[in-house]
């Protein structure tokens, strides 16, 4: 089983797929394991060696019950995996909380990042836009089935849900222990990369669905304007899981950007 060790010793499970010479790291969202990328990853495998991993706190990675959870710390975990693989530099595609992690990876470790893609993500508060109270209420319902349905509708359009009964791999790792779930939530909520964004030197593409209210689409231009030279692409009609439902648009867009040079 491929395991790297974080600077604090936590075990980090990862997988490598694909046949390309270049390496592409795919970073999953909050409280989600590497299966987040199962649908879209095959689009990149012919062109890259793709690396997916389980964030600390879930999946096959270690689950410490401590204060080691932060988006900046998760970026250091990714560096540990690259070191374990002997990879000096990789392209990085992060979505949702994975996009927050990718921001720190590019800001703190510029030599380790080639191309950077930030999907359905945010610079964090106080400068980013938070989801509105109605969305929070829907997700916080005591009725677990209703809350799950609300999350599904934030991820995917009704048309897609009507023809795709699942399984859904973007709704969180059900086996994640409560302490780690709380830690992930706090790490994502405390993310604030605003002051670091202008220092990102990697060529950057920002992607977002226009109908994403889970992580409001207005965050995308904030990132693109803050990161020097960043490109912005909005996918009409897409919600939070644009990379899966709209993969026929999103994957070629990202591939074109990363392989343009």
C-alpha positions as protocol buffer text, in pm:
chain_id: "A"
residue {
  index: 1
  type: UNK
  ca { x: 0 y: 0 z: 0 }
}
residue {
  index: 2
  type: UNK
  ca { x: 159 y: 331 z: -106 }
}
residue {
  index: 3
  type: UNK
  ca { x: 213 y: 538 z: 207 }
}
residue {
  index: 4
  type: UNK
  ca { x: 407 y: 861 z: 255 }
}
residue {
  index: 5
  type: UNK
  ca { x: 470 y: 1024 z: 591 }
}
residue {
  index: 6
  type: UNK
  ca { x: 389 y: 1385 z: 673 }
}
residue {
  index: 7
  type: UNK
  ca { x: 647 y: 1597 z: 858 }
}
residue {
  index: 8
  type: UNK
  ca { x: 469 y: 1510 z: 1184 }
}
residue {
  index: 9
  type: UNK
  ca { x: 471 y: 1139 z: 1103 }
}
residue {
  index: 10
  type: UNK
  ca { x: 106 y: 1100 z: 997 }
}
residue {
  index: 11
  type: UNK
  ca { x: 59 y: 831 z: 732 }
}
residue {
  index: 12
  type: UNK
  ca { x: -71 y: 958 z: 396 }
}
residue {
  index: 13
  type: UNK
  ca { x: -227 y: 711 z: 156 }
}
residue {
  index: 14
  type: UNK
  ca { x: -197 y: 792 z: -214 }
}
residue {
  index: 15
  type: UNK
  ca { x: -251 y: 631 z: -553 }
}
residue {
  index: 16
  type: UNK
  ca { x: -73 y: 681 z: -884 }
}
residue {
  index: 17
  type: UNK
  ca { x: -240 y: 617 z: -1218 }
}
residue {
  index: 18
  type: UNK
  ca { x: -177 y: 712 z: -1578 }
}
residue {
  index: 19
  type: UNK
  ca { x: 99 y: 686 z: -1835 }
}
residue {
  index: 20
  type: UNK
  ca { x: 221 y: 1040 z: -1894 }
}
residue {
  index: 21
  type: UNK
  ca { x: 568 y: 1174 z: -1825 }
}
residue {
  index: 22
  type: UNK
  ca { x: 440 y: 1472 z: -1628 }
}
residue {
  index: 23
  type: UNK
  ca { x: 276 y: 1442 z: -1287 }
}
residue {
  index: 24
  type: UNK
  ca { x: -66 y: 1587 z: -1204 }
}
residue {
  index: 25
  type: UNK
  ca { x: -180 y: 1603 z: -841 }
}
residue {
  index: 26
  type: UNK
  ca { x: -558 y: 1601 z: -798 }
}
residue {
  index: 27
  type: UNK
  ca { x: -681 y: 1741 z: -467 }
}
residue {
  index: 28
  type: UNK
  ca { x: -1023 y: 1647 z: -332 }
}
residue {
  index: 29
  type: UNK
  ca { x: -1276 y: 1850 z: -140 }
}
residue {
  index: 30
  type: UNK
  ca { x: -1342 y: 1876 z: 232 }
}
residue {
  index: 31
  type: UNK
  ca { x: -1412 y: 1548 z: 413 }
}
residue {
  index: 32
  type: UNK
  ca { x: -1371 y: 1355 z: 86 }
}
residue {
  index: 33
  type: UNK
  ca { x: -1121 y: 1084 z: 1 }
}
residue {
  index: 34
  type: UNK
  ca { x: -942 y: 1014 z: -327 }
}
residue {
  index: 35
  type: UNK
  ca { x: -1258 y: 865 z: -481 }
}
residue {
  index: 36
  type: UNK
  ca { x: -1377 y: 1226 z: -535 }
}
residue {
  index: 37
  type: UNK
  ca { x: -1180 y: 1206 z: -862 }
}
residue {
  index: 38
  type: UNK
  ca { x: -1294 y: 863 z: -982 }
}
residue {
  index: 39
  type: UNK
  ca { x: -1512 y: 1001 z: -1261 }
}
residue {
  index: 40
  type: UNK
  ca { x: -1282 y: 1272 z: -1398 }
}
residue {
  index: 41
  type: UNK
  ca { x: -939 y: 1120 z: -1332 }
}
residue {
  index: 42
  type: UNK
  ca { x: -944 y: 887 z: -1637 }
}
residue {
  index: 43
  type: UNK
  ca { x: -961 y: 1196 z: -1859 }
}
residue {
  index: 44
  type: UNK
  ca { x: -611 y: 1290 z: -1740 }
}
residue {
  index: 45
  type: UNK
  ca { x: -449 y: 947 z: -1715 }
}
residue {
  index: 46
  type: UNK
  ca { x: -343 y: 927 z: -2083 }
}
residue {
  index: 47
  type: UNK
  ca { x: -148 y: 1252 z: -2049 }
}
residue {
  index: 48
  type: UNK
  ca { x: -15 y: 1247 z: -1692 }
}
residue {
  index: 49
  type: UNK
  ca { x: 85 y: 1030 z: -1404 }
}
residue {
  index: 50
  type: UNK
  ca { x: -205 y: 1129 z: -1181 }
}
residue {
  index: 51
  type: UNK
  ca { x: -166 y: 1134 z: -805 }
}
residue {
  index: 52
  type: UNK
  ca { x: -470 y: 1125 z: -578 }
}
residue {
  index: 53
  type: UNK
  ca { x: -458 y: 1089 z: -202 }
}
residue {
  index: 54
  type: UNK
  ca { x: -662 y: 1076 z: 116 }
}
residue {
  index: 55
  type: UNK
  ca { x: -634 y: 1390 z: 326 }
}
residue {
  index: 56
  type: UNK
  ca { x: -532 y: 1327 z: 685 }
}
residue {
  index: 57
  type: UNK
  ca { x: -838 y: 1239 z: 886 }
}
residue {
  index: 58
  type: UNK
  ca { x: -1005 y: 1009 z: 637 }
}
residue {
  index: 59
  type: UNK
  ca { x: -974 y: 712 z: 405 }
}
residue {
  index: 60
  type: UNK
  ca { x: -657 y: 510 z: 453 }
}
residue {
  index: 61
  type: UNK
  ca { x: -455 y: 803 z: 583 }
}
residue {
  index: 62
  type: UNK
  ca { x: -384 y: 865 z: 951 }
}
residue {
  index: 63
  type: UNK
  ca { x: -653 y: 1030 z: 1160 }
}
residue {
  index: 64
  type: UNK
  ca { x: -482 y: 1220 z: 1442 }
}
residue {
  index: 65
  type: UNK
  ca { x: -705 y: 1379 z: 1703 }
}
residue {
  index: 66
  type: UNK
  ca { x: -509 y: 1701 z: 1738 }
}
residue {
  index: 67
  type: UNK
  ca { x: -475 y: 2052 z: 1598 }
}
residue {
  index: 68
  type: UNK
  ca { x: -272 y: 1955 z: 1289 }
}
residue {
  index: 69
  type: UNK
  ca { x: -556 y: 2018 z: 1043 }
}
residue {
  index: 70
  type: UNK
  ca { x: -530 y: 2327 z: 823 }
}
residue {
  index: 71
  type: UNK
  ca { x: -534 y: 2396 z: 451 }
}
residue {
  index: 72
  type: UNK
  ca { x: -175 y: 2518 z: 476 }
}
residue {
  index: 73
  type: UNK
  ca { x: -79 y: 2203 z: 662 }
}
residue {
  index: 74
  type: UNK
  ca { x: -253 y: 1986 z: 401 }
}
residue {
  index: 75
  type: UNK
  ca { x: -26 y: 2151 z: 143 }
}
residue {
  index: 76
  type: UNK
  ca { x: 275 y: 2031 z: 340 }
}
residue {
  index: 77
  type: UNK
  ca { x: 124 y: 1682 z: 330 }
}
residue {
  index: 78
  type: UNK
  ca { x: 117 y: 1701 z: -50 }
}
residue {
  index: 79
  type: UNK
  ca { x: 483 y: 1800 z: -54 }
}
residue {
  index: 80
  type: UNK
  ca { x: 561 y: 1493 z: 159 }
}
residue {
  index: 81
  type: UNK
  ca { x: 391 y: 1273 z: -101 }
}
residue {
  index: 82
  type: UNK
  ca { x: 585 y: 1437 z: -385 }
}
residue {
  index: 83
  type: UNK
  ca { x: 906 y: 1382 z: -190 }
}
residue {
  index: 84
  type: UNK
  ca { x: 816 y: 1018 z: -136 }
}
residue {
  index: 85
  type: UNK
  ca { x: 760 y: 977 z: -510 }
}
residue {
  index: 86
  type: UNK
  ca { x: 1081 y: 1161 z: -594 }
}
residue {
  index: 87
  type: UNK
  ca { x: 887 y: 1423 z: -790 }
}
residue {
  index: 88
  type: UNK
  ca { x: 1048 y: 1765 z: -798 }
}
residue {
  index: 89
  type: UNK
  ca { x: 758 y: 1951 z: -960 }
}
residue {
  index: 90
  type: UNK
  ca { x: 401 y: 1865 z: -1055 }
}
residue {
  index: 91
  type: UNK
  ca { x: 96 y: 2027 z: -1205 }
}
residue {
  index: 92
  type: UNK
  ca { x: -178 y: 2070 z: -945 }
}
residue {
  index: 93
  type: UNK
  ca { x: -558 y: 2068 z: -985 }
}
residue {
  index: 94
  type: UNK
  ca { x: -753 y: 2131 z: -668 }
}
residue {
  index: 95
  type: UNK
  ca { x: -1128 y: 2163 z: -631 }
}
residue {
  index: 96
  type: UNK
  ca { x: -1331 y: 2300 z: -339 }
}
residue {
  index: 97
  type: UNK
  ca { x: -1120 y: 2262 z: -22 }
}
residue {
  index: 98
  type: UNK
  ca { x: -860 y: 2098 z: -244 }
}
residue {
  index: 99
  type: UNK
  ca { x: -840 y: 2430 z: -427 }
}
residue {
  index: 100
  type: UNK
  ca { x: -768 y: 2602 z: -97 }
}
residue {
  index: 101
  type: UNK
  ca { x: -489 y: 2354 z: -34 }
}
residue {
  index: 102
  type: UNK
  ca { x: -357 y: 2411 z: -387 }
}
residue {
  index: 103
  type: UNK
  ca { x: -336 y: 2786 z: -323 }
}
residue {
  index: 104
  type: UNK
  ca { x: -101 y: 2729 z: -29 }
}
residue {
  index: 105
  type: UNK
  ca { x: 96 y: 2469 z: -219 }
}
residue {
  index: 106
  type: UNK
  ca { x: 166 y: 2721 z: -498 }
}
residue {
  index: 107
  type: UNK
  ca { x: 229 y: 3010 z: -259 }
}
residue {
  index: 108
  type: UNK
  ca { x: 455 y: 2832 z: -8 }
}
residue {
  index: 109
  type: UNK
  ca { x: 628 y: 2590 z: -245 }
}
residue {
  index: 110
  type: UNK
  ca { x: 650 y: 2767 z: -582 }
}
residue {
  index: 111
  type: UNK
  ca { x: 924 y: 2540 z: -712 }
}
residue {
  index: 112
  type: UNK
  ca { x: 705 y: 2232 z: -665 }
}
residue {
  index: 113
  type: UNK
  ca { x: 413 y: 2356 z: -879 }
}
residue {
  index: 114
  type: UNK
  ca { x: 413 y: 2376 z: -1258 }
}
residue {
  index: 115
  type: UNK
  ca { x: 62 y: 2461 z: -1377 }
}
residue {
  index: 116
  type: UNK
  ca { x: -213 y: 2538 z: -1125 }
}
residue {
  index: 117
  type: UNK
  ca { x: -587 y: 2488 z: -1166 }
}
residue {
  index: 118
  type: UNK
  ca { x: -824 y: 2613 z: -896 }
}
residue {
  index: 119
  type: UNK
  ca { x: -1177 y: 2478 z: -925 }
}
residue {
  index: 120
  type: UNK
  ca { x: -1494 y: 2580 z: -738 }
}
residue {
  index: 121
  type: UNK
  ca { x: -1288 y: 2729 z: -457 }
}
residue {
  index: 122
  type: UNK
  ca { x: -1233 y: 3049 z: -260 }
}
residue {
  index: 123
  type: UNK
  ca { x: -965 y: 3270 z: -106 }
}
residue {
  index: 124
  type: UNK
  ca { x: -1149 y: 3231 z: 224 }
}
residue {
  index: 125
  type: UNK
  ca { x: -1289 y: 3490 z: 460 }
}
residue {
  index: 126
  type: UNK
  ca { x: -1286 y: 3780 z: 516 }
}
residue {
  index: 127
  type: UNK
  ca { x: -1233 y: 3862 z: 148 }
}
residue {
  index: 128
  type: UNK
  ca { x: -1418 y: 3571 z: -10 }
}
residue {
  index: 129
  type: UNK
  ca { x: -1792 y: 3524 z: -35 }
}
residue {
  index: 130
  type: UNK
  ca { x: -1958 y: 3281 z: 206 }
}
residue {
  index: 131
  type: UNK
  ca { x: -2257 y: 3065 z: 115 }
}
residue {
  index: 132
  type: UNK
  ca { x: -2583 y: 3224 z: 223 }
}
residue {
  index: 133
  type: UNK
  ca { x: -2789 y: 3135 z: 529 }
}
residue {
  index: 134
  type: UNK
  ca { x: -3050 y: 2942 z: 333 }
}
residue {
  index: 135
  type: UNK
  ca { x: -2784 y: 2704 z: 205 }
}
residue {
  index: 136
  type: UNK
  ca { x: -2642 y: 2661 z: 555 }
}
residue {
  index: 137
  type: UNK
  ca { x: -2988 y: 2586 z: 694 }
}
residue {
  index: 138
  type: UNK
  ca { x: -3051 y: 2323 z: 428 }
}
residue {
  index: 139
  type: UNK
  ca { x: -2723 y: 2148 z: 502 }
}
residue {
  index: 140
  type: UNK
  ca { x: -2775 y: 2168 z: 878 }
}
residue {
  index: 141
  type: UNK
  ca { x: -3112 y: 1994 z: 890 }
}
residue {
  index: 142
  type: UNK
  ca { x: -3153 y: 1727 z: 1157 }
}
residue {
  index: 143
  type: UNK
  ca { x: -3317 y: 1501 z: 900 }
}
residue {
  index: 144
  type: UNK
  ca { x: -3009 y: 1329 z: 755 }
}
residue {
  index: 145
  type: UNK
  ca { x: -3186 y: 1223 z: 436 }
}
residue {
  index: 146
  type: UNK
  ca { x: -3307 y: 1578 z: 371 }
}
residue {
  index: 147
  type: UNK
  ca { x: -2961 y: 1720 z: 437 }
}
residue {
  index: 148
  type: UNK
  ca { x: -2808 y: 1468 z: 197 }
}
residue {
  index: 149
  type: UNK
  ca { x: -3062 y: 1559 z: -68 }
}
residue {
  index: 150
  type: UNK
  ca { x: -2981 y: 1927 z: -21 }
}
residue {
  index: 151
  type: UNK
  ca { x: -2611 y: 1853 z: -66 }
}
residue {
  index: 152
  type: UNK
  ca { x: -2681 y: 1654 z: -381 }
}
residue {
  index: 153
  type: UNK
  ca { x: -2876 y: 1945 z: -527 }
}
residue {
  index: 154
  type: UNK
  ca { x: -2590 y: 2182 z: -448 }
}
residue {
  index: 155
  type: UNK
  ca { x: -2347 y: 1951 z: -627 }
}
residue {
  index: 156
  type: UNK
  ca { x: -2549 y: 1856 z: -936 }
}
residue {
  index: 157
  type: UNK
  ca { x: -2830 y: 1990 z: -1153 }
}
residue {
  index: 158
  type: UNK
  ca { x: -3177 y: 1830 z: -1128 }
}
residue {
  index: 159
  type: UNK
  ca { x: -3145 y: 1708 z: -1487 }
}
residue {
  index: 160
  type: UNK
  ca { x: -2824 y: 1521 z: -1409 }
}
residue {
  index: 161
  type: UNK
  ca { x: -2958 y: 1372 z: -1087 }
}
residue {
  index: 162
  type: UNK
  ca { x: -3264 y: 1244 z: -1272 }
}
residue {
  index: 163
  type: UNK
  ca { x: -3047 y: 1032 z: -1500 }
}
residue {
  index: 164
  type: UNK
  ca { x: -2757 y: 948 z: -1267 }
}
residue {
  index: 165
  type: UNK
  ca { x: -2874 y: 752 z: -960 }
}
residue {
  index: 166
  type: UNK
  ca { x: -2523 y: 719 z: -816 }
}
residue {
  index: 167
  type: UNK
  ca { x: -2311 y: 612 z: -648 }
}
residue {
  index: 168
  type: UNK
  ca { x: -2209 y: 967 z: -558 }
}
residue {
  index: 169
  type: UNK
  ca { x: -1847 y: 1014 z: -454 }
}
residue {
  index: 170
  type: UNK
  ca { x: -1857 y: 1383 z: -362 }
}
residue {
  index: 171
  type: UNK
  ca { x: -2078 y: 1370 z: -52 }
}
residue {
  index: 172
  type: UNK
  ca { x: -1808 y: 1297 z: 204 }
}
residue {
  index: 173
  type: UNK
  ca { x: -1634 y: 993 z: 349 }
}
residue {
  index: 174
  type: UNK
  ca { x: -1898 y: 821 z: 563 }
}
residue {
  index: 175
  type: UNK
  ca { x: -1632 y: 640 z: 767 }
}
residue {
  index: 176
  type: UNK
  ca { x: -1458 y: 961 z: 871 }
}
residue {
  index: 177
  type: UNK
  ca { x: -1440 y: 989 z: 1252 }
}
residue {
  index: 178
  type: UNK
  ca { x: -1629 y: 1282 z: 1407 }
}
residue {
  index: 179
  type: UNK
  ca { x: -1316 y: 1455 z: 1538 }
}
residue {
  index: 180
  type: UNK
  ca { x: -1165 y: 1460 z: 1189 }
}
residue {
  index: 181
  type: UNK
  ca { x: -1487 y: 1577 z: 1028 }
}
residue {
  index: 182
  type: UNK
  ca { x: -1497 y: 1873 z: 1268 }
}
residue {
  index: 183
  type: UNK
  ca { x: -1128 y: 1940 z: 1202 }
}
residue {
  index: 184
  type: UNK
  ca { x: -1181 y: 1946 z: 824 }
}
residue {
  index: 185
  type: UNK
  ca { x: -1473 y: 2184 z: 862 }
}
residue {
  index: 186
  type: UNK
  ca { x: -1267 y: 2416 z: 1078 }
}
residue {
  index: 187
  type: UNK
  ca { x: -965 y: 2398 z: 847 }
}
residue {
  index: 188
  type: UNK
  ca { x: -1172 y: 2497 z: 548 }
}
residue {
  index: 189
  type: UNK
  ca { x: -1357 y: 2770 z: 738 }
}
residue {
  index: 190
  type: UNK
  ca { x: -1034 y: 2924 z: 865 }
}
residue {
  index: 191
  type: UNK
  ca { x: -867 y: 2932 z: 526 }
}
residue {
  index: 192
  type: UNK
  ca { x: -743 y: 3279 z: 430 }
}
residue {
  index: 193
  type: UNK
  ca { x: -485 y: 3295 z: 151 }
}
residue {
  index: 194
  type: UNK
  ca { x: -562 y: 3652 z: 44 }
}
residue {
  index: 195
  type: UNK
  ca { x: -225 y: 3803 z: 128 }
}
residue {
  index: 196
  type: UNK
  ca { x: -37 y: 3511 z: -31 }
}
residue {
  index: 197
  type: UNK
  ca { x: -223 y: 3502 z: -364 }
}
residue {
  index: 198
  type: UNK
  ca { x: -28 y: 3783 z: -536 }
}
residue {
  index: 199
  type: UNK
  ca { x: 290 y: 3586 z: -474 }
}
residue {
  index: 200
  type: UNK
  ca { x: 177 y: 3284 z: -676 }
}
residue {
  index: 201
  type: UNK
  ca { x: 400 y: 3251 z: -982 }
}
residue {
  index: 202
  type: UNK
  ca { x: 258 y: 2934 z: -1139 }
}
residue {
  index: 203
  type: UNK
  ca { x: 44 y: 2977 z: -1452 }
}
residue {
  index: 204
  type: UNK
  ca { x: -306 y: 2959 z: -1309 }
}
residue {
  index: 205
  type: UNK
  ca { x: -652 y: 2874 z: -1439 }
}
residue {
  index: 206
  type: UNK
  ca { x: -958 y: 2943 z: -1222 }
}
residue {
  index: 207
  type: UNK
  ca { x: -1269 y: 2737 z: -1307 }
}
residue {
  index: 208
  type: UNK
  ca { x: -1614 y: 2762 z: -1155 }
}
residue {
  index: 209
  type: UNK
  ca { x: -1973 y: 2677 z: -1238 }
}
residue {
  index: 210
  type: UNK
  ca { x: -2198 y: 2978 z: -1279 }
}
residue {
  index: 211
  type: UNK
  ca { x: -2475 y: 2814 z: -1073 }
}
residue {
  index: 212
  type: UNK
  ca { x: -2256 y: 2713 z: -780 }
}
residue {
  index: 213
  type: UNK
  ca { x: -2405 y: 2847 z: -455 }
}
residue {
  index: 214
  type: UNK
  ca { x: -2235 y: 2592 z: -230 }
}
residue {
  index: 215
  type: UNK
  ca { x: -1914 y: 2788 z: -290 }
}
residue {
  index: 216
  type: UNK
  ca { x: -2048 y: 3104 z: -455 }
}
residue {
  index: 217
  type: UNK
  ca { x: -1930 y: 3158 z: -812 }
}
residue {
  index: 218
  type: UNK
  ca { x: -1839 y: 3520 z: -729 }
}
residue {
  index: 219
  type: UNK
  ca { x: -1527 y: 3383 z: -558 }
}
residue {
  index: 220
  type: UNK
  ca { x: -1378 y: 3285 z: -894 }
}
residue {
  index: 221
  type: UNK
  ca { x: -1311 y: 3637 z: -1026 }
}
residue {
  index: 222
  type: UNK
  ca { x: -1172 y: 3735 z: -686 }
}
residue {
  index: 223
  type: UNK
  ca { x: -908 y: 3464 z: -720 }
}
residue {
  index: 224
  type: UNK
  ca { x: -839 y: 3538 z: -1085 }
}
residue {
  index: 225
  type: UNK
  ca { x: -791 y: 3907 z: -1019 }
}
residue {
  index: 226
  type: UNK
  ca { x: -568 y: 3845 z: -717 }
}
residue {
  index: 227
  type: UNK
  ca { x: -331 y: 3592 z: -879 }
}
residue {
  index: 228
  type: UNK
  ca { x: -98 y: 3753 z: -1136 }
}
residue {
  index: 229
  type: UNK
  ca { x: -183 y: 3651 z: -1492 }
}
residue {
  index: 230
  type: UNK
  ca { x: -454 y: 3404 z: -1392 }
}
residue {
  index: 231
  type: UNK
  ca { x: -714 y: 3298 z: -1647 }
}
residue {
  index: 232
  type: UNK
  ca { x: -1081 y: 3265 z: -1557 }
}
residue {
  index: 233
  type: UNK
  ca { x: -1335 y: 3029 z: -1709 }
}
residue {
  index: 234
  type: UNK
  ca { x: -1696 y: 3000 z: -1592 }
}
residue {
  index: 235
  type: UNK
  ca { x: -1900 y: 2698 z: -1700 }
}
residue {
  index: 236
  type: UNK
  ca { x: -2262 y: 2800 z: -1767 }
}
residue {
  index: 237
  type: UNK
  ca { x: -2523 y: 2610 z: -1568 }
}
residue {
  index: 238
  type: UNK
  ca { x: -2274 y: 2409 z: -1363 }
}
residue {
  index: 239
  type: UNK
  ca { x: -2299 y: 2363 z: -988 }
}
residue {
  index: 240
  type: UNK
  ca { x: -2029 y: 2263 z: -738 }
}
residue {
  index: 241
  type: UNK
  ca { x: -1936 y: 1925 z: -888 }
}
residue {
  index: 242
  type: UNK
  ca { x: -1882 y: 2075 z: -1234 }
}
residue {
  index: 243
  type: UNK
  ca { x: -1572 y: 1856 z: -1285 }
}
residue {
  index: 244
  type: UNK
  ca { x: -1795 y: 1547 z: -1283 }
}
residue {
  index: 245
  type: UNK
  ca { x: -2126 y: 1652 z: -1434 }
}
residue {
  index: 246
  type: UNK
  ca { x: -1968 y: 1885 z: -1691 }
}
residue {
  index: 247
  type: UNK
  ca { x: -1651 y: 1681 z: -1742 }
}
residue {
  index: 248
  type: UNK
  ca { x: -1689 y: 1689 z: -2121 }
}
residue {
  index: 249
  type: UNK
  ca { x: -1634 y: 2065 z: -2094 }
}
residue {
  index: 250
  type: UNK
  ca { x: -1415 y: 2089 z: -1786 }
}
residue {
  index: 251
  type: UNK
  ca { x: -1158 y: 1815 z: -1851 }
}
residue {
  index: 252
  type: UNK
  ca { x: -1061 y: 1931 z: -2203 }
}
residue {
  index: 253
  type: UNK
  ca { x: -1046 y: 2288 z: -2073 }
}
residue {
  index: 254
  type: UNK
  ca { x: -801 y: 2190 z: -1800 }
}
residue {
  index: 255
  type: UNK
  ca { x: -601 y: 1964 z: -2031 }
}
residue {
  index: 256
  type: UNK
  ca { x: -566 y: 2239 z: -2289 }
}
residue {
  index: 257
  type: UNK
  ca { x: -443 y: 2478 z: -2024 }
}
residue {
  index: 258
  type: UNK
  ca { x: -192 y: 2241 z: -1868 }
}
residue {
  index: 259
  type: UNK
  ca { x: -51 y: 2113 z: -2197 }
}
residue {
  index: 260
  type: UNK
  ca { x: -47 y: 2441 z: -2387 }
}
residue {
  index: 261
  type: UNK
  ca { x: 323 y: 2492 z: -2329 }
}
